[in-house]
Amino acid sequence: MKQSIHLKLGFFIFFSIFTALASIALFYWFFKQTASDTHFVNVAGSQRMLSERLLLYARMVHSFGHKEDRLPLRYSIDIFDKKLRALEIGGLAMGRTLPPLHEDMRDEIGTAKQLWKQIKPRLLTIAHREKSSSENDEHFRFLERKLPELRNAMNALVTAFELRNQELRHAIFNSIILLALAGGASLFFSLWVFIAYIRERHATERKLRKAYKEIQEANRLKSEFLSNISHEIRTPMNGIIGMTEFVLETDLSEEQREYLDIVKKSADSLLTLLNDLLDFSKIEAGKITLENIPFNLLDCIDDT
């Protein structure tokens, strides 16, 4: 029973720790993923605004042809190209590193890439030609049609990304809630098992204390019994020894004296045995006392 409680308690504690660590890991991944998603949306959103600025810069260059207007256009083309590549395959963008785009988003990024392949050469042509021409007019009209489509494609990419990651975040959040509930339930059962274990241990201790008191009482009664018996038996034994000594002091034949000596020695041995029993009872009662009694070694060996 005790081993079973220990196993249950160990299992529930291990499961509680596991669910807590798993919840913390999921929380960390959840917030890290949320930060990454936010950065992706920010980069893609900047691409939407950049596509509008590209059209504005292209219009200014096409209309006025100033050299100072060409530099922002070229710079914006380069920035848009680098960010689009970072959105697709990952890389540094706006001060942070983007992970590669998920396979489910390849269609949306593919549409934006196709439009950019058509738009980029015409933008470069306008940015490097100093004079307006009919060819530039055609390029600009093409850009007026395609740059809004590019902006819409970036909008579609952001929308699809947010929808997909919103479902993913919901699933992760639900998993975190389930893990937290499981960990709480496991912790509750751990507490319940621990309380049951403590109660069982207290009950066992009470039984042991009761049994110990019963053993002590039994030992006390036994000691009292031995003490009483030894005292009761020693009384007639003292009479036997005393009368034997009286008879030994009278005139006796050698054979009678030998027999009475045997009786006296046997009575003395029995009295010693009774005294030993009394000593045992004193030992168990914790009241033993040591005595110094002179004896003759040769007589002890002879008696033995």
PDB file of C-alpha atoms in Angstrom:
ATOM      1  CA  MET A   1       0.000   0.000   0.000  1.00  0.00           C
ATOM      2  CA  LYS A   2       2.790   2.404   0.956  1.00  0.00           C
ATOM      3  CA  GLN A   3       4.727   1.564  -2.202  1.00  0.00           C
ATOM      4  CA  SER A   4       1.589   2.155  -4.291  1.00  0.00           C
ATOM      5  CA  ILE A   5       1.114   5.591  -2.708  1.00  0.00           C
ATOM      6  CA  HIS A   6       4.758   6.448  -3.370  1.00  0.00           C
ATOM      7  CA  LEU A   7       4.387   5.435  -7.025  1.00  0.00           C
ATOM      8  CA  LYS A   8       1.198   7.491  -7.435  1.00  0.00           C
ATOM      9  CA  LEU A   9       2.721  10.499  -5.726  1.00  0.00           C
ATOM     10  CA  GLY A  10       5.872  10.252  -7.833  1.00  0.00           C
ATOM     11  CA  PHE A  11       3.854   9.922 -11.041  1.00  0.00           C
ATOM     12  CA  PHE A  12       1.606  12.905 -10.306  1.00  0.00           C
ATOM     13  CA  ILE A  13       4.544  15.090  -9.273  1.00  0.00           C
ATOM     14  CA  PHE A  14       6.490  14.100 -12.407  1.00  0.00           C
ATOM     15  CA  PHE A  15       3.436  14.802 -14.598  1.00  0.00           C
ATOM     16  CA  SER A  16       2.898  18.188 -12.906  1.00  0.00           C
ATOM     17  CA  ILE A  17       6.511  19.190 -13.510  1.00  0.00           C
ATOM     18  CA  PHE A  18       6.330  17.935 -17.103  1.00  0.00           C
ATOM     19  CA  THR A  19       3.134  19.864 -17.893  1.00  0.00           C
ATOM     20  CA  ALA A  20       4.531  23.002 -16.246  1.00  0.00           C
ATOM     21  CA  LEU A  21       7.725  22.823 -18.302  1.00  0.00           C
ATOM     22  CA  ALA A  22       5.764  22.036 -21.466  1.00  0.00           C
ATOM     23  CA  SER A  23       3.438  24.992 -20.820  1.00  0.00           C
ATOM     24  CA  ILE A  24       6.398  27.318 -20.262  1.00  0.00           C
ATOM     25  CA  ALA A  25       8.048  26.054 -23.464  1.00  0.00           C
ATOM     26  CA  LEU A  26       4.829  26.546 -25.433  1.00  0.00           C
ATOM     27  CA  PHE A  27       4.344  30.014 -23.932  1.00  0.00           C
ATOM     28  CA  TYR A  28       7.879  30.928 -24.936  1.00  0.00           C
ATOM     29  CA  TRP A  29       7.410  29.558 -28.448  1.00  0.00           C
ATOM     30  CA  PHE A  30       3.986  31.222 -28.688  1.00  0.00           C
ATOM     31  CA  PHE A  31       5.331  34.706 -27.860  1.00  0.00           C
ATOM     32  CA  LYS A  32       8.403  34.161 -30.002  1.00  0.00           C
ATOM     33  CA  GLN A  33       6.208  33.099 -32.915  1.00  0.00           C
ATOM     34  CA  THR A  34       3.889  36.042 -32.303  1.00  0.00           C
ATOM     35  CA  ALA A  35       6.862  38.436 -32.399  1.00  0.00           C
ATOM     36  CA  SER A  36       8.100  36.789 -35.602  1.00  0.00           C
ATOM     37  CA  ASP A  37       4.631  37.028 -37.168  1.00  0.00           C
ATOM     38  CA  THR A  38       4.358  40.674 -36.177  1.00  0.00           C
ATOM     39  CA  HIS A  39       7.721  41.401 -37.783  1.00  0.00           C
ATOM     40  CA  PHE A  40       6.684  39.580 -40.970  1.00  0.00           C
ATOM     41  CA  VAL A  41       3.468  41.606 -41.155  1.00  0.00           C
ATOM     42  CA  ASN A  42       5.435  44.805 -40.567  1.00  0.00           C
ATOM     43  CA  VAL A  43       7.867  43.975 -43.377  1.00  0.00           C
ATOM     44  CA  ALA A  44       5.083  42.968 -45.750  1.00  0.00           C
ATOM     45  CA  GLY A  45       3.120  46.079 -44.764  1.00  0.00           C
ATOM     46  CA  SER A  46       6.138  48.252 -45.489  1.00  0.00           C
ATOM     47  CA  GLN A  47       6.259  46.606 -48.911  1.00  0.00           C
ATOM     48  CA  ARG A  48       2.698  47.729 -49.549  1.00  0.00           C
ATOM     49  CA  MET A  49       3.576  51.322 -48.700  1.00  0.00           C
ATOM     50  CA  LEU A  50       6.823  51.049 -50.654  1.00  0.00           C
ATOM     51  CA  SER A  51       4.915  49.996 -53.768  1.00  0.00           C
ATOM     52  CA  GLU A  52       2.899  53.214 -53.490  1.00  0.00           C
ATOM     53  CA  ARG A  53       6.078  55.255 -53.034  1.00  0.00           C
ATOM     54  CA  LEU A  54       7.609  53.565 -56.069  1.00  0.00           C
ATOM     55  CA  LEU A  55       4.717  54.804 -58.164  1.00  0.00           C
ATOM     56  CA  LEU A  56       5.093  58.287 -56.678  1.00  0.00           C
ATOM     57  CA  TYR A  57       8.852  58.383 -57.319  1.00  0.00           C
ATOM     58  CA  ALA A  58       8.360  57.027 -60.846  1.00  0.00           C
ATOM     59  CA  ARG A  59       5.786  59.741 -61.553  1.00  0.00           C
ATOM     60  CA  MET A  60       8.130  62.464 -60.285  1.00  0.00           C
ATOM     61  CA  VAL A  61      11.046  61.166 -62.367  1.00  0.00           C
ATOM     62  CA  HIS A  62       8.845  60.741 -65.436  1.00  0.00           C
ATOM     63  CA  SER A  63       7.269  64.163 -65.050  1.00  0.00           C
ATOM     64  CA  PHE A  64      10.274  66.274 -64.075  1.00  0.00           C
ATOM     65  CA  GLY A  65      13.363  64.171 -64.804  1.00  0.00           C
ATOM     66  CA  HIS A  66      15.366  65.705 -61.965  1.00  0.00           C
ATOM     67  CA  LYS A  67      18.524  63.827 -60.981  1.00  0.00           C
ATOM     68  CA  GLU A  68      17.752  64.232 -57.255  1.00  0.00           C
ATOM     69  CA  ASP A  69      14.475  62.337 -57.819  1.00  0.00           C
ATOM     70  CA  ARG A  70      16.213  59.338 -59.373  1.00  0.00           C
ATOM     71  CA  LEU A  71      18.206  58.398 -56.265  1.00  0.00           C
ATOM     72  CA  PRO A  72      15.121  57.724 -54.017  1.00  0.00           C
ATOM     73  CA  LEU A  73      13.615  55.658 -56.833  1.00  0.00           C
ATOM     74  CA  ARG A  74      16.733  53.512 -57.245  1.00  0.00           C
ATOM     75  CA  TYR A  75      17.077  53.137 -53.479  1.00  0.00           C
ATOM     76  CA  SER A  76      13.408  52.099 -53.138  1.00  0.00           C
ATOM     77  CA  ILE A  77      13.797  49.540 -55.941  1.00  0.00           C
ATOM     78  CA  ASP A  78      16.780  47.994 -54.159  1.00  0.00           C
ATOM     79  CA  ILE A  79      14.974  47.957 -50.773  1.00  0.00           C
ATOM     80  CA  PHE A  80      11.827  46.388 -52.237  1.00  0.00           C
ATOM     81  CA  ASP A  81      13.884  43.710 -53.986  1.00  0.00           C
ATOM     82  CA  LYS A  82      15.808  42.791 -50.800  1.00  0.00           C
ATOM     83  CA  LYS A  83      12.713  42.705 -48.587  1.00  0.00           C
ATOM     84  CA  LEU A  84      10.797  40.552 -51.071  1.00  0.00           C
ATOM     85  CA  ARG A  85      13.687  38.085 -51.122  1.00  0.00           C
ATOM     86  CA  ALA A  86      13.813  38.102 -47.297  1.00  0.00           C
ATOM     87  CA  LEU A  87      10.067  37.454 -47.095  1.00  0.00           C
ATOM     88  CA  GLU A  88      10.459  34.404 -49.329  1.00  0.00           C
ATOM     89  CA  ILE A  89      13.673  32.695 -48.243  1.00  0.00           C
ATOM     90  CA  GLY A  90      14.366  34.462 -44.937  1.00  0.00           C
ATOM     91  CA  GLY A  91      17.023  36.953 -43.999  1.00  0.00           C
ATOM     92  CA  LEU A  92      17.660  40.309 -42.401  1.00  0.00           C
ATOM     93  CA  ALA A  93      14.910  42.872 -42.902  1.00  0.00           C
ATOM     94  CA  MET A  94      14.189  46.022 -40.886  1.00  0.00           C
ATOM     95  CA  GLY A  95      16.732  45.118 -38.220  1.00  0.00           C
ATOM     96  CA  ARG A  96      15.550  41.549 -37.546  1.00  0.00           C
ATOM     97  CA  THR A  97      15.951  38.176 -39.222  1.00  0.00           C
ATOM     98  CA  LEU A  98      12.928  36.610 -40.895  1.00  0.00           C
ATOM     99  CA  PRO A  99      12.547  32.801 -41.119  1.00  0.00           C
ATOM    100  CA  PRO A 100      11.836  31.208 -44.515  1.00  0.00           C
ATOM    101  CA  LEU A 101       8.219  31.501 -45.637  1.00  0.00           C
ATOM    102  CA  HIS A 102       6.031  28.461 -45.067  1.00  0.00           C
ATOM    103  CA  GLU A 103       5.206  26.260 -48.052  1.00  0.00           C
ATOM    104  CA  ASP A 104       1.504  27.095 -47.751  1.00  0.00           C
ATOM    105  CA  MET A 105       2.281  30.729 -48.630  1.00  0.00           C
ATOM    106  CA  ARG A 106       4.228  30.020 -51.824  1.00  0.00           C
ATOM    107  CA  ASP A 107       1.319  30.874 -54.114  1.00  0.00           C
ATOM    108  CA  GLU A 108       0.815  34.345 -52.624  1.00  0.00           C
ATOM    109  CA  ILE A 109       4.516  35.200 -52.649  1.00  0.00           C
ATOM    110  CA  GLY A 110       4.770  33.724 -56.161  1.00  0.00           C
ATOM    111  CA  THR A 111       2.146  36.168 -57.467  1.00  0.00           C
ATOM    112  CA  ALA A 112       4.017  39.107 -55.943  1.00  0.00           C
ATOM    113  CA  LYS A 113       7.314  37.823 -57.406  1.00  0.00           C
ATOM    114  CA  GLN A 114       5.845  37.521 -60.918  1.00  0.00           C
ATOM    115  CA  LEU A 115       4.521  41.065 -60.785  1.00  0.00           C
ATOM    116  CA  TRP A 116       7.846  42.348 -59.441  1.00  0.00           C
ATOM    117  CA  LYS A 117       9.737  40.633 -62.287  1.00  0.00           C
ATOM    118  CA  GLN A 118       7.580  42.585 -64.733  1.00  0.00           C
ATOM    119  CA  ILE A 119       7.730  45.873 -62.802  1.00  0.00           C
ATOM    120  CA  LYS A 120      11.404  46.024 -61.788  1.00  0.00           C
ATOM    121  CA  PRO A 121      12.951  46.346 -65.306  1.00  0.00           C
ATOM    122  CA  ARG A 122      10.550  49.180 -66.241  1.00  0.00           C
ATOM    123  CA  LEU A 123      11.288  50.990 -62.969  1.00  0.00           C
ATOM    124  CA  LEU A 124      15.017  50.690 -63.644  1.00  0.00           C
ATOM    125  CA  THR A 125      14.520  51.971 -67.139  1.00  0.00           C
ATOM    126  CA  ILE A 126      12.707  55.084 -65.877  1.00  0.00           C
ATOM    127  CA  ALA A 127      15.272  55.560 -63.108  1.00  0.00           C
ATOM    128  CA  HIS A 128      18.246  55.537 -65.492  1.00  0.00           C
ATOM    129  CA  ARG A 129      16.843  57.500 -68.449  1.00  0.00           C
ATOM    130  CA  GLU A 130      17.232  61.210 -68.136  1.00  0.00           C
ATOM    131  CA  LYS A 131      14.759  62.325 -70.772  1.00  0.00           C
ATOM    132  CA  SER A 132      11.094  61.554 -71.173  1.00  0.00           C
ATOM    133  CA  SER A 133      10.082  59.641 -74.271  1.00  0.00           C
ATOM    134  CA  SER A 134       7.161  57.712 -75.719  1.00  0.00           C
ATOM    135  CA  GLU A 135       8.805  54.512 -74.436  1.00  0.00           C
ATOM    136  CA  ASN A 136       8.959  55.988 -70.948  1.00  0.00           C
ATOM    137  CA  ASP A 137       5.301  56.940 -71.260  1.00  0.00           C
ATOM    138  CA  GLU A 138       4.473  53.329 -72.055  1.00  0.00           C
ATOM    139  CA  HIS A 139       6.562  52.127 -69.102  1.00  0.00           C
ATOM    140  CA  PHE A 140       4.858  54.583 -66.762  1.00  0.00           C
ATOM    141  CA  ARG A 141       1.348  53.580 -67.925  1.00  0.00           C
ATOM    142  CA  PHE A 142       2.339  49.948 -67.336  1.00  0.00           C
ATOM    143  CA  LEU A 143       3.552  50.843 -63.846  1.00  0.00           C
ATOM    144  CA  GLU A 144       0.331  52.678 -63.095  1.00  0.00           C
ATOM    145  CA  ARG A 145      -1.528  49.437 -63.815  1.00  0.00           C
ATOM    146  CA  LYS A 146       0.847  46.930 -62.219  1.00  0.00           C
ATOM    147  CA  LEU A 147       2.047  48.668 -59.052  1.00  0.00           C
ATOM    148  CA  PRO A 148      -1.497  48.704 -57.562  1.00  0.00           C
ATOM    149  CA  GLU A 149      -1.701  45.001 -58.438  1.00  0.00           C
ATOM    150  CA  LEU A 150       1.603  44.463 -56.621  1.00  0.00           C
ATOM    151  CA  ARG A 151       0.223  46.318 -53.618  1.00  0.00           C
ATOM    152  CA  ASN A 152      -2.884  44.102 -53.706  1.00  0.00           C
ATOM    153  CA  ALA A 153      -0.702  41.004 -53.976  1.00  0.00           C
ATOM    154  CA  MET A 154       1.203  42.083 -50.868  1.00  0.00           C
ATOM    155  CA  ASN A 155      -2.125  42.676 -49.148  1.00  0.00           C
ATOM    156  CA  ALA A 156      -3.221  39.150 -50.084  1.00  0.00           C
ATOM    157  CA  LEU A 157       0.073  37.756 -48.742  1.00  0.00           C
ATOM    158  CA  VAL A 158      -0.386  39.556 -45.415  1.00  0.00           C
ATOM    159  CA  THR A 159      -4.020  38.467 -45.156  1.00  0.00           C
ATOM    160  CA  ALA A 160      -3.231  34.817 -45.921  1.00  0.00           C
ATOM    161  CA  PHE A 161      -0.313  34.856 -43.485  1.00  0.00           C
ATOM    162  CA  GLU A 162      -2.405  36.359 -40.696  1.00  0.00           C
ATOM    163  CA  LEU A 163      -5.240  33.855 -41.253  1.00  0.00           C
ATOM    164  CA  ARG A 164      -2.907  30.864 -41.231  1.00  0.00           C
ATOM    165  CA  ASN A 165      -0.953  32.006 -38.193  1.00  0.00           C
ATOM    166  CA  GLN A 166      -4.098  33.013 -36.341  1.00  0.00           C
ATOM    167  CA  GLU A 167      -5.319  29.406 -36.577  1.00  0.00           C
ATOM    168  CA  LEU A 168      -1.888  28.187 -35.493  1.00  0.00           C
ATOM    169  CA  ARG A 169      -1.804  30.562 -32.512  1.00  0.00           C
ATOM    170  CA  HIS A 170      -5.309  29.486 -31.489  1.00  0.00           C
ATOM    171  CA  ALA A 171      -4.244  25.837 -31.592  1.00  0.00           C
ATOM    172  CA  ILE A 172      -1.132  26.582 -29.540  1.00  0.00           C
ATOM    173  CA  PHE A 173      -3.097  28.648 -27.038  1.00  0.00           C
ATOM    174  CA  ASN A 174      -5.655  25.838 -26.661  1.00  0.00           C
ATOM    175  CA  SER A 175      -2.807  23.383 -26.111  1.00  0.00           C
ATOM    176  CA  ILE A 176      -1.372  25.646 -23.422  1.00  0.00           C
ATOM    177  CA  ILE A 177      -4.755  25.820 -21.686  1.00  0.00           C
ATOM    178  CA  LEU A 178      -5.137  22.026 -21.829  1.00  0.00           C
ATOM    179  CA  LEU A 179      -1.631  21.536 -20.458  1.00  0.00           C
ATOM    180  CA  ALA A 180      -2.293  24.025 -17.681  1.00  0.00           C
ATOM    181  CA  LEU A 181      -5.555  22.253 -16.785  1.00  0.00           C
ATOM    182  CA  ALA A 182      -3.838  18.853 -16.873  1.00  0.00           C
ATOM    183  CA  GLY A 183      -1.012  20.161 -14.716  1.00  0.00           C
ATOM    184  CA  GLY A 184      -3.480  21.684 -12.251  1.00  0.00           C
ATOM    185  CA  ALA A 185      -5.447  18.444 -12.074  1.00  0.00           C
ATOM    186  CA  SER A 186      -2.249  16.454 -11.595  1.00  0.00           C
ATOM    187  CA  LEU A 187      -1.129  18.843  -8.864  1.00  0.00           C
ATOM    188  CA  PHE A 188      -4.518  18.474  -7.166  1.00  0.00           C
ATOM    189  CA  PHE A 189      -4.271  14.681  -7.258  1.00  0.00           C
ATOM    190  CA  SER A 190      -0.683  14.903  -5.985  1.00  0.00           C
ATOM    191  CA  LEU A 191      -1.937  16.916  -3.024  1.00  0.00           C
ATOM    192  CA  TRP A 192      -4.772  14.449  -2.482  1.00  0.00           C
ATOM    193  CA  VAL A 193      -2.395  11.450  -2.570  1.00  0.00           C
ATOM    194  CA  PHE A 194       0.037  13.254  -0.269  1.00  0.00           C
ATOM    195  CA  ILE A 195      -2.733  13.975   2.253  1.00  0.00           C
ATOM    196  CA  ALA A 196      -3.837  10.323   2.087  1.00  0.00           C
ATOM    197  CA  TYR A 197      -0.232   9.256   2.626  1.00  0.00           C
ATOM    198  CA  ILE A 198       0.126  11.557   5.646  1.00  0.00           C
ATOM    199  CA  ARG A 199      -3.137  10.245   7.128  1.00  0.00           C
ATOM    200  CA  GLU A 200      -2.074   6.636   6.604  1.00  0.00           C
ATOM    201  CA  ARG A 201       1.306   7.345   8.143  1.00  0.00           C
ATOM    202  CA  HIS A 202      -0.285   8.982  11.198  1.00  0.00           C
ATOM    203  CA  ALA A 203      -2.643   6.009  11.566  1.00  0.00           C
ATOM    204  CA  THR A 204       0.311   3.621  11.338  1.00  0.00           C
ATOM    205  CA  GLU A 205       2.219   5.630  13.929  1.00  0.00           C
ATOM    206  CA  ARG A 206      -0.781   5.535  16.262  1.00  0.00           C
ATOM    207  CA  LYS A 207      -0.998   1.757  15.870  1.00  0.00           C
ATOM    208  CA  LEU A 208       2.727   1.396  16.543  1.00  0.00           C
ATOM    209  CA  ARG A 209       2.524   3.577  19.647  1.00  0.00           C
ATOM    210  CA  LYS A 210      -0.448   1.557  20.881  1.00  0.00           C
ATOM    211  CA  ALA A 211       1.353  -1.730  20.214  1.00  0.00           C
ATOM    212  CA  TYR A 212       4.473  -0.411  21.934  1.00  0.00           C
ATOM    213  CA  LYS A 213       2.451   0.544  25.015  1.00  0.00           C
ATOM    214  CA  GLU A 214       0.818  -2.896  25.029  1.00  0.00           C
ATOM    215  CA  ILE A 215       4.246  -4.559  24.839  1.00  0.00           C
ATOM    216  CA  GLN A 216       5.534  -2.384  27.653  1.00  0.00           C
ATOM    217  CA  GLU A 217       2.489  -3.264  29.767  1.00  0.00           C
ATOM    218  CA  ALA A 218       2.969  -6.969  29.030  1.00  0.00           C
ATOM    219  CA  ASN A 219       6.634  -6.748  30.000  1.00  0.00           C
ATOM    220  CA  ARG A 220       5.715  -4.957  33.201  1.00  0.00           C
ATOM    221  CA  LEU A 221       3.133  -7.616  34.088  1.00  0.00           C
ATOM    222  CA  LYS A 222       5.611 -10.369  33.299  1.00  0.00           C
ATOM    223  CA  SER A 223       8.251  -8.731  35.475  1.00  0.00           C
ATOM    224  CA  GLU A 224       5.766  -8.369  38.303  1.00  0.00           C
ATOM    225  CA  PHE A 225       4.758 -12.016  37.866  1.00  0.00           C
ATOM    226  CA  LEU A 226       8.372 -13.205  37.970  1.00  0.00           C
ATOM    227  CA  SER A 227       9.082 -11.047  40.992  1.00  0.00           C
ATOM    228  CA  ASN A 228       6.041 -12.326  42.855  1.00  0.00           C
ATOM    229  CA  ILE A 229       6.717 -15.957  41.946  1.00  0.00           C
ATOM    230  CA  SER A 230      10.362 -15.705  42.941  1.00  0.00           C
ATOM    231  CA  HIS A 231       9.427 -14.159  46.269  1.00  0.00           C
ATOM    232  CA  GLU A 232       6.738 -16.776  46.908  1.00  0.00           C
ATOM    233  CA  ILE A 233       9.051 -19.672  46.063  1.00  0.00           C
ATOM    234  CA  ARG A 234      12.005 -18.287  48.002  1.00  0.00           C
ATOM    235  CA  THR A 235      10.010 -18.335  51.253  1.00  0.00           C
ATOM    236  CA  PRO A 236       9.645 -22.154  51.425  1.00  0.00           C
ATOM    237  CA  MET A 237      13.147 -22.560  49.973  1.00  0.00           C
ATOM    238  CA  ASN A 238      14.572 -20.531  52.859  1.00  0.00           C
ATOM    239  CA  GLY A 239      12.701 -22.880  55.224  1.00  0.00           C
ATOM    240  CA  ILE A 240      14.172 -25.941  53.529  1.00  0.00           C
ATOM    241  CA  ILE A 241      17.687 -24.495  53.627  1.00  0.00           C
ATOM    242  CA  GLY A 242      17.328 -23.378  57.267  1.00  0.00           C
ATOM    243  CA  MET A 243      15.967 -26.713  58.498  1.00  0.00           C
ATOM    244  CA  THR A 244      18.633 -28.588  56.565  1.00  0.00           C
ATOM    245  CA  GLU A 245      21.339 -26.530  58.213  1.00  0.00           C
ATOM    246  CA  PHE A 246      19.774 -27.232  61.643  1.00  0.00           C
ATOM    247  CA  VAL A 247      19.769 -30.979  60.968  1.00  0.00           C
ATOM    248  CA  LEU A 248      23.370 -30.852  59.718  1.00  0.00           C
ATOM    249  CA  GLU A 249      24.399 -29.456  63.105  1.00  0.00           C
ATOM    250  CA  THR A 250      23.053 -32.594  64.884  1.00  0.00           C
ATOM    251  CA  ASP A 251      24.747 -35.968  65.223  1.00  0.00           C
ATOM    252  CA  LEU A 252      24.431 -37.748  61.914  1.00  0.00           C
ATOM    253  CA  SER A 253      26.054 -40.643  60.224  1.00  0.00           C
ATOM    254  CA  GLU A 254      28.354 -39.986  57.294  1.00  0.00           C
ATOM    255  CA  GLU A 255      25.789 -41.235  54.790  1.00  0.00           C
ATOM    256  CA  GLN A 256      23.015 -39.045  56.276  1.00  0.00           C
ATOM    257  CA  ARG A 257      25.270 -36.005  56.309  1.00  0.00           C
ATOM    258  CA  GLU A 258      26.187 -36.618  52.647  1.00  0.00           C
ATOM    259  CA  TYR A 259      22.533 -36.828  51.692  1.00  0.00           C
ATOM    260  CA  LEU A 260      21.688 -33.625  53.591  1.00  0.00           C
ATOM    261  CA  ASP A 261      24.638 -31.813  52.009  1.00  0.00           C
ATOM    262  CA  ILE A 262      23.234 -32.741  48.597  1.00  0.00           C
ATOM    263  CA  VAL A 263      19.815 -31.446  49.670  1.00  0.00           C
ATOM    264  CA  LYS A 264      21.311 -28.173  50.890  1.00  0.00           C
ATOM    265  CA  LYS A 265      23.395 -27.663  47.735  1.00  0.00           C
ATOM    266  CA  SER A 266      20.374 -28.390  45.561  1.00  0.00           C
ATOM    267  CA  ALA A 267      18.312 -25.941  47.591  1.00  0.00           C
ATOM    268  CA  ASP A 268      21.052 -23.327  47.294  1.00  0.00           C
ATOM    269  CA  SER A 269      21.179 -23.874  43.513  1.00  0.00           C
ATOM    270  CA  LEU A 270      17.430 -23.510  43.258  1.00  0.00           C
ATOM    271  CA  LEU A 271      17.588 -20.316  45.335  1.00  0.00           C
ATOM    272  CA  THR A 272      20.303 -18.982  43.030  1.00  0.00           C
ATOM    273  CA  LEU A 273      18.065 -19.752  40.038  1.00  0.00           C
ATOM    274  CA  LEU A 274      15.194 -17.882  41.669  1.00  0.00           C
ATOM    275  CA  ASN A 275      17.477 -14.947  42.354  1.00  0.00           C
ATOM    276  CA  ASP A 276      18.538 -14.984  38.688  1.00  0.00           C
ATOM    277  CA  LEU A 277      14.877 -14.908  37.633  1.00  0.00           C
ATOM    278  CA  LEU A 278      14.347 -11.958  39.936  1.00  0.00           C
ATOM    279  CA  ASP A 279      17.404 -10.270  38.427  1.00  0.00           C
ATOM    280  CA  PHE A 280      15.979 -10.781  34.928  1.00  0.00           C
ATOM    281  CA  SER A 281      12.752  -9.123  36.002  1.00  0.00           C
ATOM    282  CA  LYS A 282      14.766  -6.228  37.432  1.00  0.00           C
ATOM    283  CA  ILE A 283      16.713  -5.911  34.175  1.00  0.00           C
ATOM    284  CA  GLU A 284      13.505  -5.664  32.138  1.00  0.00           C
ATOM    285  CA  ALA A 285      12.128  -3.147  34.637  1.00  0.00           C
ATOM    286  CA  GLY A 286      15.382  -1.129  34.462  1.00  0.00           C
ATOM    287  CA  LYS A 287      16.049  -1.563  38.210  1.00  0.00           C
ATOM    288  CA  ILE A 288      19.049  -3.903  38.182  1.00  0.00           C
ATOM    289  CA  THR A 289      21.753  -3.309  40.811  1.00  0.00           C
ATOM    290  CA  LEU A 290      25.228  -4.877  40.934  1.00  0.00           C
ATOM    291  CA  GLU A 291      26.592  -6.460  44.124  1.00  0.00           C
ATOM    292  CA  ASN A 292      30.137  -7.335  45.188  1.00  0.00           C
ATOM    293  CA  ILE A 293      30.042 -10.758  46.928  1.00  0.00           C
ATOM    294  CA  PRO A 294      33.212 -12.653  47.944  1.00  0.00           C
ATOM    295  CA  PHE A 295      33.431 -16.237  46.719  1.00  0.00           C
ATOM    296  CA  ASN A 296      35.857 -19.137  46.698  1.00  0.00           C
ATOM    297  CA  LEU A 297      36.891 -20.128  43.210  1.00  0.00           C
ATOM    298  CA  LEU A 298      37.824 -23.670  44.150  1.00  0.00           C
ATOM    299  CA  ASP A 299      34.446 -24.230  45.810  1.00  0.00           C
ATOM    300  CA  CYS A 300      32.674 -22.927  42.658  1.00  0.00           C
ATOM    301  CA  ILE A 301      34.680 -25.309  40.461  1.00  0.00           C
ATOM    302  CA  ASP A 302      34.048 -28.179  42.850  1.00  0.00           C
ATOM    303  CA  ASP A 303      30.313 -27.436  42.927  1.00  0.00           C
ATOM    304  CA  THR A 304      30.273 -27.300  39.143  1.00  0.00           C
TER     305      THR A 304
END
